[in-house]
Coordinates of C-alpha atoms in Angstrom, one line a residue:
X6 CA 0.1 -0.4 0.1
X7 CA 0.9 3.8 -0.8
X8 CA 1.7 6.0 2.4
X9 CA 2.6 9.9 2.2
X10 CA 5.4 10.7 3.7
X11 CA 5.8 14.7 5.4
X12 CA 8.3 16.6 5.8
X13 CA 10.6 13.1 6.6
X14 CA 14.5 13.2 4.1
X15 CA 16.1 9.7 5.1
X16 CA 18.5 10.0 2.8
X17 CA 22.1 11.2 3.3
X18 CA 22.4 13.2 -0.6
X19 CA 19.2 15.0 0.1
X20 CA 19.8 18.7 0.9
X21 CA 17.7 21.1 3.4
X22 CA 17.2 24.8 4.9
X23 CA 14.9 23.9 6.4
X24 CA 15.1 20.0 7.8
X25 CA 12.4 19.3 4.9
X26 CA 9.3 21.1 6.3
X27 CA 6.9 21.1 3.4
X28 CA 8.3 17.9 1.9
X29 CA 5.4 14.9 0.5
X30 CA 5.8 12.0 -1.0
X31 CA 4.8 8.4 -1.9
X32 CA 6.9 5.5 -0.5
X33 CA 4.7 1.6 -1.5
X34 CA 5.3 -1.2 1.7
X35 CA 3.7 -4.2 0.4
X36 CA 3.2 -4.8 4.3
X37 CA 0.5 -1.1 4.7
X38 CA -3.1 -1.8 5.3
X39 CA -5.3 -4.3 6.2
X40 CA -8.0 -6.2 3.3
X41 CA -10.4 -3.8 3.9
X42 CA -7.9 -0.5 2.5
X43 CA -6.4 -2.3 0.7
X44 CA -10.3 -3.6 -0.8
X45 CA -11.8 0.3 -0.6
X46 CA -8.6 1.6 -3.4
X47 CA -8.6 -1.0 -5.1
X48 CA -12.7 0.1 -5.9
X49 CA -11.4 3.7 -5.7
X50 CA -8.9 2.6 -8.6
X51 CA -11.6 0.8 -11.0
X52 CA -14.0 3.0 -10.1
X53 CA -12.2 6.3 -12.5
X54 CA -10.6 3.6 -14.9
X55 CA -14.6 3.2 -15.7
X56 CA -15.8 7.3 -15.9
X57 CA -12.1 7.5 -16.8
X58 CA -13.3 9.3 -19.7
X59 CA -16.3 11.4 -17.7
X60 CA -14.1 12.0 -15.1
X61 CA -10.4 13.5 -16.0
X62 CA -9.1 14.4 -12.5
X63 CA -8.4 12.6 -9.8
X64 CA -10.1 13.3 -6.2
X65 CA -6.8 12.8 -4.4
X66 CA -8.9 9.1 -2.9
X67 CA -5.7 7.7 -1.8
X68 CA -4.4 10.1 0.8
X69 CA -7.8 10.9 1.7
X70 CA -8.1 7.2 2.8
X71 CA -4.7 7.1 4.7
X72 CA -5.8 11.2 6.4
X73 CA -9.4 9.9 7.7
X74 CA -7.4 7.1 9.6
X75 CA -4.7 9.2 10.9
X76 CA -6.6 12.3 11.9
X77 CA -10.3 11.2 11.9
X78 CA -12.9 13.8 12.1
X79 CA -13.7 13.8 17.0
X80 CA -17.1 15.2 16.2
X81 CA -18.9 14.9 12.4
X82 CA -21.1 17.8 12.5
X83 CA -24.9 17.7 10.4
X84 CA -25.5 19.7 7.9
X85 CA -27.2 23.0 7.0
X86 CA -30.2 22.5 4.6
X87 CA -31.5 25.3 3.6
X88 CA -34.3 25.4 0.6
X89 CA -34.5 27.7 -1.9
X90 CA -37.1 29.7 0.2
X91 CA -36.3 29.4 3.2
X92 CA -33.7 32.6 4.5
X93 CA -30.4 32.4 5.6
X94 CA -29.4 32.3 8.9
X95 CA -25.9 33.1 10.4
X96 CA -26.4 30.0 12.5
X97 CA -26.7 27.9 9.6
X98 CA -23.9 29.9 8.4
X99 CA -22.1 29.5 11.3
X100 CA -22.3 25.4 11.6
X101 CA -21.3 25.4 7.8
X102 CA -17.8 26.8 8.1
X103 CA -16.8 24.6 11.2
X104 CA -18.0 22.1 9.2
X105 CA -15.8 22.5 6.3
X106 CA -13.5 23.5 8.7
X107 CA -13.5 20.6 11.2
X108 CA -13.1 18.6 7.7
X109 CA -9.9 20.6 6.2
X110 CA -8.4 20.4 9.4
X111 CA -8.2 15.9 9.2
X112 CA -6.9 16.8 5.5
X113 CA -3.9 19.0 7.1
X114 CA -0.7 17.6 7.8
X115 CA 1.3 17.6 10.7
X116 CA 3.7 20.1 9.9
X117 CA 0.9 22.7 8.5
X118 CA 0.4 22.4 5.2
X119 CA -2.2 21.2 3.4
X120 CA -0.7 18.2 0.8
X121 CA -2.4 17.6 -2.2
X122 CA -2.3 16.6 -6.6
X123 CA -0.4 18.8 -8.4
X124 CA -0.9 16.9 -11.8
X125 CA -2.9 17.3 -14.7
X126 CA 0.1 17.9 -17.5
X127 CA 1.0 14.7 -19.9
X128 CA 4.9 15.6 -20.8
X129 CA 6.4 15.5 -17.4
X130 CA 6.7 11.7 -17.2
X131 CA 8.5 10.8 -20.4
X132 CA 11.0 13.2 -19.8
X133 CA 11.8 11.2 -16.7
X134 CA 11.5 7.9 -18.0
X135 CA 13.5 9.0 -20.6
X136 CA 16.1 10.2 -18.5
X137 CA 16.2 7.5 -15.9
X138 CA 16.2 4.9 -19.2
X139 CA 19.4 7.3 -20.6
X140 CA 21.6 6.9 -17.9
X141 CA 20.7 3.4 -16.7
X142 CA 19.2 4.3 -13.5
X143 CA 15.4 3.7 -14.3
X144 CA 15.5 0.3 -12.7
X145 CA 16.9 1.6 -9.5
X146 CA 15.4 4.2 -9.1
X147 CA 11.5 2.9 -10.4
X148 CA 10.4 0.2 -8.0
X149 CA 8.1 -2.2 -9.8
X150 CA 5.0 -0.2 -8.0
X151 CA 6.6 3.2 -9.7
X152 CA 5.9 1.3 -13.3
X153 CA 2.6 -0.2 -12.3
X154 CA 1.3 2.7 -11.2
X155 CA 3.2 5.4 -14.0
X156 CA 1.6 2.6 -16.4
X157 CA -1.8 3.3 -14.6
X158 CA -2.1 6.7 -15.3
X159 CA -1.5 6.8 -18.7
X160 CA -3.5 4.5 -20.0
X161 CA -6.5 5.9 -17.7
X162 CA -5.7 9.4 -19.7
X163 CA -5.6 7.7 -23.2
X164 CA -8.3 9.7 -25.0
X165 CA -10.7 7.5 -26.8
X166 CA -9.5 7.1 -30.6
X167 CA -6.1 6.2 -29.2
X168 CA -4.0 10.2 -28.5
X169 CA -2.4 11.4 -25.5
X170 CA -3.1 15.0 -24.8
X171 CA -0.4 17.5 -23.5
X172 CA -2.4 17.7 -20.8
X173 CA -5.1 15.4 -18.8
X174 CA -8.2 17.2 -20.3
X175 CA -7.1 17.8 -23.6
X176 CA -7.7 16.2 -27.5
X177 CA -5.3 14.4 -28.5
X178 CA -1.7 15.9 -29.7
X179 CA 1.6 13.8 -31.2
X180 CA 3.3 15.6 -28.5
X181 CA 1.9 13.7 -26.2
X182 CA 1.3 10.7 -28.0
X183 CA 4.5 10.3 -29.3
X184 CA 6.2 11.0 -25.9
X185 CA 3.6 9.0 -24.1
X186 CA 3.9 6.0 -26.0
X187 CA 7.1 5.5 -25.7
X188 CA 7.1 6.3 -22.1
X189 CA 5.2 3.1 -21.9
X190 CA 7.8 1.0 -24.4
X191 CA 10.6 2.1 -21.8
X192 CA 8.4 1.3 -19.0
X193 CA 8.6 -2.3 -20.3
X194 CA 5.0 -2.5 -22.2
X195 CA 5.3 -4.5 -25.8
X196 CA 3.7 -2.8 -28.7
X197 CA 0.6 -5.7 -29.3
X198 CA 0.4 -5.3 -25.7
X199 CA -2.8 -7.6 -26.1
X200 CA -5.6 -4.7 -25.0
X201 CA -5.0 -2.6 -27.6
X202 CA -4.7 0.3 -25.6
X203 CA -0.6 0.5 -27.6
X204 CA -1.9 -0.4 -31.1
X205 CA -4.6 2.3 -30.8
X206 CA -1.8 5.2 -29.1
X207 CA 0.5 3.8 -32.0
X208 CA -1.9 3.8 -35.1
X209 CA -3.3 7.8 -33.8
X210 CA 0.8 8.3 -34.3
X211 CA 1.1 7.5 -37.8
X212 CA -2.4 8.6 -38.9
X213 CA -1.6 12.1 -38.1
X214 CA 1.8 11.7 -40.0
X215 CA 4.0 9.8 -37.9
X216 CA 7.2 11.4 -35.3
X217 CA 8.3 14.1 -37.2
X218 CA 5.7 15.9 -37.0
X219 CA 5.7 15.6 -33.4
X220 CA 6.8 20.0 -31.8
X221 CA 10.7 21.1 -31.0
X222 CA 10.5 20.0 -27.2
X223 CA 9.4 16.5 -28.4
X224 CA 12.1 16.2 -30.8
X225 CA 14.2 17.0 -28.5
X226 CA 13.6 14.2 -26.2
X227 CA 13.5 11.8 -28.9
X228 CA 17.3 12.8 -30.3
X229 CA 19.0 12.1 -26.7
X230 CA 16.8 8.7 -27.0
X231 CA 18.6 7.8 -29.9
X232 CA 15.3 7.4 -31.9
X233 CA 15.6 11.0 -33.5
X234 CA 17.8 12.5 -35.1
X235 CA 19.5 15.7 -34.1
X236 CA 19.6 17.3 -37.9
X237 CA 16.0 17.0 -37.4
X238 CA 15.6 19.7 -34.7
X239 CA 15.7 23.2 -35.0
X240 CA 19.5 25.0 -33.3
X241 CA 19.6 25.5 -30.3
X242 CA 22.7 26.7 -29.7
X243 CA 24.5 27.1 -26.1
X244 CA 26.1 30.3 -27.8
X245 CA 23.6 32.7 -26.7
X246 CA 24.7 32.0 -23.0
X247 CA 28.0 34.3 -24.2
X248 CA 26.7 37.1 -26.0
X249 CA 25.9 40.4 -24.2
X250 CA 23.9 40.1 -21.8
X251 CA 22.8 44.3 -23.2
X252 CA 20.8 42.1 -26.3
X253 CA 17.0 42.0 -25.7
X254 CA 17.5 38.0 -26.8
X255 CA 20.1 37.5 -24.4
X256 CA 18.4 34.6 -22.1
X257 CA 18.7 36.0 -18.8
X258 CA 16.0 38.4 -19.4
X259 CA 14.3 35.8 -21.1
X260 CA 10.6 34.3 -18.4
X261 CA 12.9 31.9 -15.5
X262 CA 11.0 28.8 -16.7
X263 CA 12.2 29.2 -20.3
X264 CA 14.9 30.0 -19.9
X265 CA 15.4 27.7 -17.6
X266 CA 14.3 25.3 -19.7
X267 CA 16.2 26.7 -22.3
X268 CA 19.3 26.6 -21.1
X269 CA 20.0 22.3 -20.6
X270 CA 18.0 22.2 -23.7
X271 CA 20.8 23.7 -25.5
X272 CA 23.5 22.2 -23.1
X273 CA 22.6 18.9 -24.9
X274 CA 22.1 20.4 -28.7
X275 CA 25.5 21.9 -28.3
X276 CA 26.9 17.7 -27.0
X277 CA 24.7 16.3 -29.9
X278 CA 24.0 14.2 -26.7
X279 CA 22.4 11.3 -27.8
X280 CA 21.6 8.1 -25.1
X281 CA 22.6 4.0 -25.7
X282 CA 21.0 2.7 -28.5
X283 CA 19.2 -0.2 -27.2
X284 CA 17.0 -2.3 -28.6
X285 CA 13.7 -0.9 -27.3
X286 CA 15.3 2.3 -29.5
X287 CA 15.9 0.5 -32.1
X288 CA 11.8 -1.2 -32.0
X289 CA 10.7 2.2 -31.3
X290 CA 12.5 4.0 -35.2
X291 CA 10.3 2.1 -36.7
X292 CA 7.1 2.2 -34.6
X293 CA 6.8 5.6 -35.2
X294 CA 6.8 6.7 -38.6
X295 CA 5.3 6.4 -41.2
X296 CA 8.7 6.2 -43.8
X297 CA 11.7 3.2 -42.7
X298 CA 14.3 5.4 -40.2
X299 CA 17.1 6.2 -43.2
X300 CA 14.7 7.4 -45.8
X301 CA 13.5 10.3 -43.3
X302 CA 14.2 13.5 -44.4
X303 CA 15.8 15.3 -41.9
X304 CA 15.9 18.6 -42.9
X305 CA 12.6 18.8 -44.5
X306 CA 11.2 17.6 -40.5
X307 CA 13.0 20.4 -38.5
X308 CA 10.2 22.9 -39.6
X309 CA 7.3 19.9 -39.2
X310 CA 4.5 20.0 -36.5
X311 CA 1.1 18.5 -36.5
X312 CA -1.6 20.5 -36.9
X313 CA -2.7 19.4 -33.3
X314 CA 0.4 20.9 -31.8
X315 CA 0.7 24.0 -33.2
X316 CA -0.6 26.1 -30.6
X317 CA 2.3 28.5 -31.5
X318 CA 2.7 28.4 -35.3
X319 CA 6.8 30.1 -36.2
X320 CA 6.8 33.1 -37.7
X321 CA 8.5 33.7 -41.7
X322 CA 11.5 35.6 -39.2
X323 CA 11.8 32.0 -37.4
X324 CA 11.6 30.4 -40.1
X325 CA 14.6 32.6 -41.8
X326 CA 16.9 32.5 -38.3
X327 CA 17.0 28.6 -38.1
X328 CA 17.8 27.9 -41.6
X329 CA 20.4 30.3 -40.9
X330 CA 21.8 28.6 -38.3
X331 CA 21.1 25.5 -39.7
X332 CA 22.8 25.9 -42.8
X333 CA 25.9 28.8 -41.6
X334 CA 26.6 28.8 -38.3
X335 CA 26.6 25.5 -37.3
X336 CA 28.5 23.7 -39.4
X337 CA 31.7 26.7 -38.2
X338 CA 30.7 26.0 -35.1
X339 CA 31.0 21.8 -34.9
X340 CA 35.5 22.4 -36.1
X341 CA 37.5 24.7 -34.9
X342 CA 38.2 26.8 -34.6
X343 CA 34.9 27.5 -33.8
X344 CA 34.6 24.6 -31.7
X345 CA 36.2 26.5 -29.1
X346 CA 33.8 29.2 -29.3
X347 CA 30.8 26.0 -28.4
X348 CA 32.9 24.3 -25.7
X349 CA 33.0 27.9 -23.5
X350 CA 30.0 27.8 -24.1
X351 CA 28.6 24.4 -23.3
X352 CA 31.2 25.0 -20.2
X353 CA 29.3 28.2 -19.2
X354 CA 25.5 26.2 -19.6
X355 CA 27.1 23.5 -16.4
X356 CA 27.9 26.4 -15.0
X357 CA 24.6 27.6 -15.0
X358 CA 22.8 24.5 -14.3
X359 CA 24.9 23.0 -11.2
X360 CA 23.8 27.2 -10.0
X361 CA 20.5 26.0 -10.5
X362 CA 20.6 22.4 -9.0
X363 CA 22.5 24.0 -5.7
X364 CA 20.7 26.9 -5.2
X365 CA 17.2 24.7 -5.5
X366 CA 18.6 22.0 -3.4
X367 CA 18.6 19.6 -7.0
X368 CA 14.5 20.0 -7.0
X369 CA 14.8 22.9 -9.2
X370 CA 12.0 25.4 -11.0
X371 CA 10.6 22.9 -12.5
X372 CA 10.1 18.8 -13.5
X373 CA 11.2 20.0 -17.2
X374 CA 14.1 21.8 -16.2
X375 CA 14.3 19.2 -12.9
X376 CA 15.7 16.1 -15.4
X377 CA 17.3 17.4 -18.3
X378 CA 19.5 19.7 -15.3
X379 CA 19.9 16.2 -14.5
X380 CA 20.6 14.9 -17.2
X381 CA 23.3 17.1 -18.7
X382 CA 24.7 16.7 -14.7
X383 CA 24.9 12.6 -16.0
X384 CA 26.0 13.5 -19.3
X385 CA 29.0 15.7 -18.0
X386 CA 29.9 13.0 -15.4
X387 CA 27.6 9.3 -14.7
X388 CA 29.7 9.5 -11.4
X389 CA 28.9 12.5 -10.7
X390 CA 28.1 13.9 -6.9
X391 CA 25.3 16.4 -8.8
X392 CA 23.8 13.4 -10.3
X393 CA 23.3 11.4 -7.1
X394 CA 22.0 14.7 -5.0
X395 CA 19.2 14.5 -8.0
X396 CA 17.9 10.9 -7.9
X397 CA 16.3 11.5 -3.9
X398 CA 15.0 15.1 -5.4
X399 CA 12.8 13.1 -7.9
X400 CA 10.3 11.6 -5.7
X401 CA 9.4 15.3 -4.5
X402 CA 7.9 15.3 -8.1
X403 CA 5.6 11.9 -8.0
X404 CA 2.3 12.4 -6.6
X405 CA -0.4 9.0 -6.1
X406 CA -3.7 9.0 -6.7
X407 CA -6.5 6.6 -7.6
X408 CA -5.8 7.8 -11.0
X409 CA -2.1 6.3 -11.4
X410 CA 1.2 8.3 -10.1
X411 CA 1.8 11.3 -12.3
X412 CA 4.2 13.8 -12.1
X413 CA 2.9 17.5 -10.7
X414 CA 3.7 21.1 -12.2
X415 CA 5.8 21.8 -9.8
X416 CA 7.0 20.6 -6.5
X417 CA 3.8 21.2 -4.7
X418 CA 1.2 24.2 -3.7
X419 CA 2.4 24.0 -0.2
X420 CA 3.2 27.4 0.4
X421 CA 0.3 28.8 -2.1
X422 CA -2.4 26.9 -0.1
X423 CA -1.7 27.5 3.6
X424 CA -1.3 30.9 3.0
X425 CA -4.9 31.5 1.8
X426 CA -6.5 28.1 3.6
X427 CA -5.1 30.8 6.8
X428 CA -6.3 33.6 5.7
X429 CA -9.8 32.2 4.8
X430 CA -10.5 30.8 8.4
X431 CA -9.3 33.8 10.3
X432 CA -11.6 35.5 8.1
X433 CA -14.8 33.3 9.8
X434 CA -14.3 34.0 13.9
X435 CA -14.1 30.9 14.3
X436 CA -10.5 31.5 15.3
X437 CA -10.8 30.0 19.0
X438 CA -12.2 27.2 17.9
X439 CA -9.4 25.9 15.4
X440 CA -7.0 27.6 16.6
X441 CA -4.4 23.8 16.3
X442 CA -5.1 24.1 12.8
X443 CA -3.9 28.0 12.8
X444 CA -0.6 27.1 14.5
X445 CA 0.1 24.8 12.7
X446 CA -0.2 27.0 9.7
X447 CA 1.9 30.2 11.2
X448 CA 4.3 27.5 12.1
X449 CA 4.2 25.5 8.3
X450 CA 4.4 29.6 6.6
X451 CA 7.3 31.4 8.7
X452 CA 9.4 27.7 8.0
X453 CA 8.5 28.9 4.2
X454 CA 10.0 32.0 4.3
X455 CA 13.2 32.1 1.8
X456 CA 15.9 33.4 4.7
X457 CA 18.5 34.0 1.9
X458 CA 19.9 36.0 -1.9
X459 CA 21.0 32.9 -3.2
X460 CA 25.4 33.2 -3.4
X461 CA 27.1 35.3 -5.2
X462 CA 26.9 37.7 -7.5
X463 CA 22.7 38.0 -8.5
X464 CA 23.3 40.0 -11.7
X465 CA 26.2 37.1 -13.4
X466 CA 23.8 34.4 -12.1
X467 CA 20.5 36.1 -13.9
X468 CA 18.9 36.1 -10.7
X469 CA 17.0 38.9 -8.4
X470 CA 17.2 38.9 -5.0
X471 CA 15.0 36.4 -2.2
X472 CA 15.8 37.2 0.9
X473 CA 12.4 37.7 2.7
X474 CA 10.2 35.8 -0.3
X475 CA 8.0 33.3 0.6
X476 CA 7.9 30.5 -2.6
X477 CA 4.9 28.8 -4.5
X478 CA 5.5 25.4 -2.6
X479 CA 9.4 25.1 -0.1
X480 CA 12.1 26.6 1.0
X481 CA 14.0 24.2 -0.5
X482 CA 12.7 24.6 -3.5
X483 CA 13.4 28.3 -2.5
X484 CA 12.3 30.4 -5.7
X485 CA 10.9 33.8 -4.9
X486 CA 8.0 34.3 -6.3
X487 CA 5.3 38.2 -6.0
X488 CA 2.1 36.8 -5.6
X489 CA 2.9 34.0 -3.1
X490 CA 5.6 36.7 -1.2
X491 CA 2.8 38.9 -0.3
X492 CA 0.4 36.1 0.2
X493 CA 2.7 34.8 2.5
X494 CA 2.7 38.5 4.0
X495 CA -0.7 39.2 4.3
X496 CA -1.2 35.9 6.3
X497 CA 1.7 36.2 9.1
X498 CA 0.1 39.7 9.3
X499 CA -3.3 38.4 10.4
X500 CA -1.7 36.1 12.2
X501 CA 0.1 37.9 14.1
X502 CA -3.5 39.9 15.5
X503 CA -4.3 37.2 16.9
X504 CA -2.8 36.4 21.0
X505 CA 0.3 33.6 20.6
X506 CA -1.3 31.5 22.8
X507 CA -3.9 30.2 20.2
X508 CA -1.4 30.3 17.1
X509 CA 2.4 31.1 17.8
X510 CA 5.2 33.5 18.1
X511 CA 4.2 36.2 15.6
X512 CA 6.9 35.9 12.6
X513 CA 10.2 38.8 13.4
X514 CA 9.7 42.0 12.5
X515 CA 12.8 42.4 10.0
X516 CA 11.5 38.8 7.5
X517 CA 8.1 41.3 7.3
X518 CA 10.5 44.2 6.2
X519 CA 12.7 41.6 4.0
X520 CA 9.4 40.5 2.9
X521 CA 8.0 44.0 2.0
X522 CA 11.5 44.9 0.3
X523 CA 10.9 41.5 -2.4
X524 CA 7.7 42.8 -3.0
X525 CA 8.7 46.4 -3.7
X526 CA 11.2 45.2 -5.8
X527 CA 9.1 43.1 -7.5
X528 CA 7.4 46.5 -9.4
X529 CA 7.8 47.2 -12.4
X530 CA 8.7 51.0 -14.3
X531 CA 4.6 50.7 -15.2
X532 CA 3.9 49.6 -11.6
X533 CA 2.9 46.3 -12.2
X534 CA 4.1 43.1 -11.0
X535 CA 5.6 40.1 -13.2
X536 CA 5.8 36.7 -11.5
X537 CA 9.4 35.4 -10.3
X538 CA 11.5 38.6 -11.9
X539 CA 11.2 41.9 -13.6
X540 CA 10.2 42.5 -16.9
X541 CA 14.1 42.4 -18.0
X542 CA 13.1 42.7 -22.6
X543 CA 10.0 43.5 -24.5
X544 CA 7.2 42.1 -26.0
X545 CA 8.6 41.5 -29.6
X546 CA 10.8 38.7 -28.0
X547 CA 8.0 36.2 -28.2
X548 CA 9.3 36.4 -32.2
X549 CA 11.3 33.6 -31.6
X550 CA 9.9 31.6 -29.2
X551 CA 10.4 28.4 -31.1
X552 CA 7.8 26.4 -29.2
X553 CA 4.9 25.3 -30.9
X554 CA 2.5 24.3 -27.8
X555 CA 3.3 27.1 -25.6
X556 CA 2.9 30.8 -26.1
X557 CA 4.3 33.5 -24.5
X558 CA 6.4 32.2 -22.6
X559 CA 10.0 34.2 -23.5
X560 CA 9.5 37.3 -21.0
X561 CA 8.1 37.6 -17.9
X562 CA 4.9 39.7 -17.9
X563 CA 3.6 41.7 -16.0

């Protein structure tokens, strides 16, 4: 049976600034669970599978089943039902609020936050499984139970037409279909699974043009796996990291999520890295394309994208830019003396990768750059300490529910949820009654504030100040965010007005000033606030957005 563990380390390769407060990790214990509990879980799984085309979101039933045993309601309050023609009394409202908070308090973890599923995107697990497969760590990191739950999740979210979407709610795309089909194959599922699911997945891919029509992020993942040629990718030159910062298209001026994804991508592209060509990879070369692999026109494939994936079509200027880089610049950088510049750019890129890893305790800003950075560390040195430090942080992103195991879009939403929950409870006039819930939430918020700026010259690393900020999830993640800081600050200010014997000691005034300082520092010249950093460049930079699947990702918008 799966068990959610909170605020635990237990691995010598884990680092933490606050003793792992907020960390939420699922572990499988074969000895755990009574027959009744196991039956309840199996019934939840069966119910989801039966209704998966109509209700695509899970209800976090595995967590709720666990917490109902660990934090049982001492009193289940009766429901107040009000007919349409009746007046709503203050007593009915108060009883309803009391009933809601009483229930919600049972879902609070012992460290004060509210755990929960932050999944949905279908393009996250493939990157993890491809990386672990390439590095030979798949069986060492993922247990049989992990693999079973991942396969369950992918089958549960396969669309009726056989494909997979960008998101569990979305229609089938080439990006989602190819990568999730590949994931299942790498996890040991056969091309002919006997159930028809794999055959339907392959049929969708081939009927829509084959994997040459996958979007650019998919091309990159297939290339490192060895099921696509690097010559079929538009250039991602790492040299962009050593151009002058004064240029508006320097990556240091880009939205942090954008630059932190394209940083490791550019390293892998610059290396033209390809993993071991295994029998499964050779088989995928046959399964994913409408023509034999050796007959594919890779130059034509560079700009192919299935219409189902084309949210942001490339403007003409991009086609000119990528063709010029591909035909004229790349041949120079691949050979001496241009190769010396490429080597310098790669050293710069990996230096920035290590900085990101170390300052997020190897969680990284998000799941995409997490697995890409991990792969880059292995490419640099398969026996490196950096790669070993990455491995246990994989589990910070994995979540289990009745639909299976998914990779979350962040390492959780712990601070965000807790700050709002505290504000909501405070607004009800039931503070004394639920003082213990607020005390734990208060403690979590205080423990999650970022207490230091990242080390070194922040301008060199393109980082903003973070001392006093609150992150979206945990202090170990540590990236400062404007609205999370505002909500965290609002929560602790409200809590400071409540007697400390109820909710604990207030946050130190100096830490409040630090939070205000961060918020003010994130205000742009036009008066608005961006997300993680000041807006550093211009909206026209979206003209060079190479991701056909996503729009408005290049700069940090107010």
